[in-house]
Structure formats: C-alpha cells, structure tokens
Coordinates of C-alpha atoms in Angstrom, one line a residue:
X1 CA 11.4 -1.5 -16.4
X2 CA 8.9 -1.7 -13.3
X3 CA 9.1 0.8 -10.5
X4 CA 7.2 0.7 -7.3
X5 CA 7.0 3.9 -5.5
X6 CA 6.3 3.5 -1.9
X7 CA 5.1 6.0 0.5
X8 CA 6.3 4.8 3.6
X9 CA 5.8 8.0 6.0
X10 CA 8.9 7.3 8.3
X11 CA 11.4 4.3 7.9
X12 CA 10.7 2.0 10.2
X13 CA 12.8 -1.0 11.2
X14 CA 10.0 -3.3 10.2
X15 CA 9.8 -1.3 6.5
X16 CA 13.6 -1.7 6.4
X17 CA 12.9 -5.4 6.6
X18 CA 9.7 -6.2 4.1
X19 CA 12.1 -3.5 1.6
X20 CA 14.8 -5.6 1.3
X21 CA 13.2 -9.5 1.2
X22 CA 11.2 -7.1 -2.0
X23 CA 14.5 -6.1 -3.5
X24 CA 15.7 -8.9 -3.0
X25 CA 12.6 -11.3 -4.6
X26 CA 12.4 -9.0 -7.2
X27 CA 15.8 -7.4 -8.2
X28 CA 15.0 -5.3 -11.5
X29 CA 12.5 -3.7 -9.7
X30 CA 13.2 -0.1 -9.3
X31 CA 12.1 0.3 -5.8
X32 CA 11.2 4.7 -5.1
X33 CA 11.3 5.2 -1.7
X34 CA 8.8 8.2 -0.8
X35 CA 9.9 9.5 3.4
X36 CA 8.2 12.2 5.6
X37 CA 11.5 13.5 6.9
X38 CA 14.5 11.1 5.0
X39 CA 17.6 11.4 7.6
X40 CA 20.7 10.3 6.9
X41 CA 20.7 7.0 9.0
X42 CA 17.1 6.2 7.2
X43 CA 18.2 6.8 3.9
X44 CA 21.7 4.6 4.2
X45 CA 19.5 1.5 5.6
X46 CA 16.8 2.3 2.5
X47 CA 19.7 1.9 -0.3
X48 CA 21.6 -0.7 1.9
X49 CA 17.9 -3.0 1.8
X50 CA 17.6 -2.2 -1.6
X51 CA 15.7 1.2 -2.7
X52 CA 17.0 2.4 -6.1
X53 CA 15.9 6.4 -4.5
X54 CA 14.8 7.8 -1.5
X55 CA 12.7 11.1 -1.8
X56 CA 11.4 13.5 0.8
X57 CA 8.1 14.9 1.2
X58 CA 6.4 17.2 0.1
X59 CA 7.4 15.6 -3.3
X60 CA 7.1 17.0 -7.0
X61 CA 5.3 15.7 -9.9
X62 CA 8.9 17.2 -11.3
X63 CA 11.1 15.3 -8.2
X64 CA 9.2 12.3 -9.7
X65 CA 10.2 12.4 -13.1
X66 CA 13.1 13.2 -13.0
X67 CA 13.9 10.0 -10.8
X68 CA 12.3 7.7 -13.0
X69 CA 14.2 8.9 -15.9
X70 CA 17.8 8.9 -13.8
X71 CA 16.7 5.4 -12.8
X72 CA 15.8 4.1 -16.6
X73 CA 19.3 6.1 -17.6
X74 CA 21.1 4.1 -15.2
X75 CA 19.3 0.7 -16.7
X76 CA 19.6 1.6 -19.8
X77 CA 23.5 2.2 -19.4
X78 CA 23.8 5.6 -19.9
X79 CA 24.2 7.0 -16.2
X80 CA 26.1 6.3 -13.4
X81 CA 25.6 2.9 -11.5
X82 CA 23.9 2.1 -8.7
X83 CA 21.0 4.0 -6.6
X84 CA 19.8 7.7 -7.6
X85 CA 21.2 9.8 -4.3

C-alpha cells in the first residue's frame, strides 16, 4: 500500500484543505502527517480531512516504522480500524 509522509511544519487551515481533496482523490493512500508541535485541535482536523497518523517532531527513524507497520496491520486486517492515534 502507498504512504505519503508529509512534513507540514504546523497545520494550517489551507493544509487542512489540499489534505483532505488528497484523501479524498486518493483513498488507499496512507496519508503520515509529520507536525512541529501536533495539538489537539490540529490533530482532530488532520484525521477528520483524512491523515491515517499524525506525528510530532522531532520524529524517530523508530516512530516511523512503527507507523507504517500499524498502518499496513490495520490494511491488512489484523489491527484495529481506522487512523493510528
């Protein structure tokens, strides 16, 4: 399965926008939203546009992997559905 990870810095409205008409042209892509300081409000308008995780700088090689494997479980059926929180 594709994944895009995207280093947006901070969540903007406009970023909330072009995020979700991208989930929403393409919908099995994995969409890894990388955030200089993820807050609460950011993170809910992220996964409600469509990002499948939302990460925090500075981020891990280990962070990293481990989401792409929670997001190919969750694919592949064998994990919970829906977005890695």
């Amino acid at each position: 399965a594709a994944v895009l990870v995207w280093d947006v810095g901070r969540l903007s409205a406009d970023t909330i926008g072009w995020l979700g008409i991208l989930a929403a042209n393409r919908p099995a892509l994995g969409i890894v939203i990388v955030e200089s300081f993820p807050r609460g409000d950011s993170v809910q308008a992220a996964f409600e546009a469509g990002a499948a995780a939302v990460l925090g700088k500075p981020l891990s090689a280990e962070a990293l992997i481990g989401t792409f494997r929670r997001l190919k479980a969750c694919r592949d059926g064998l994990g919970a559905a829906g977005a890695v929180r």
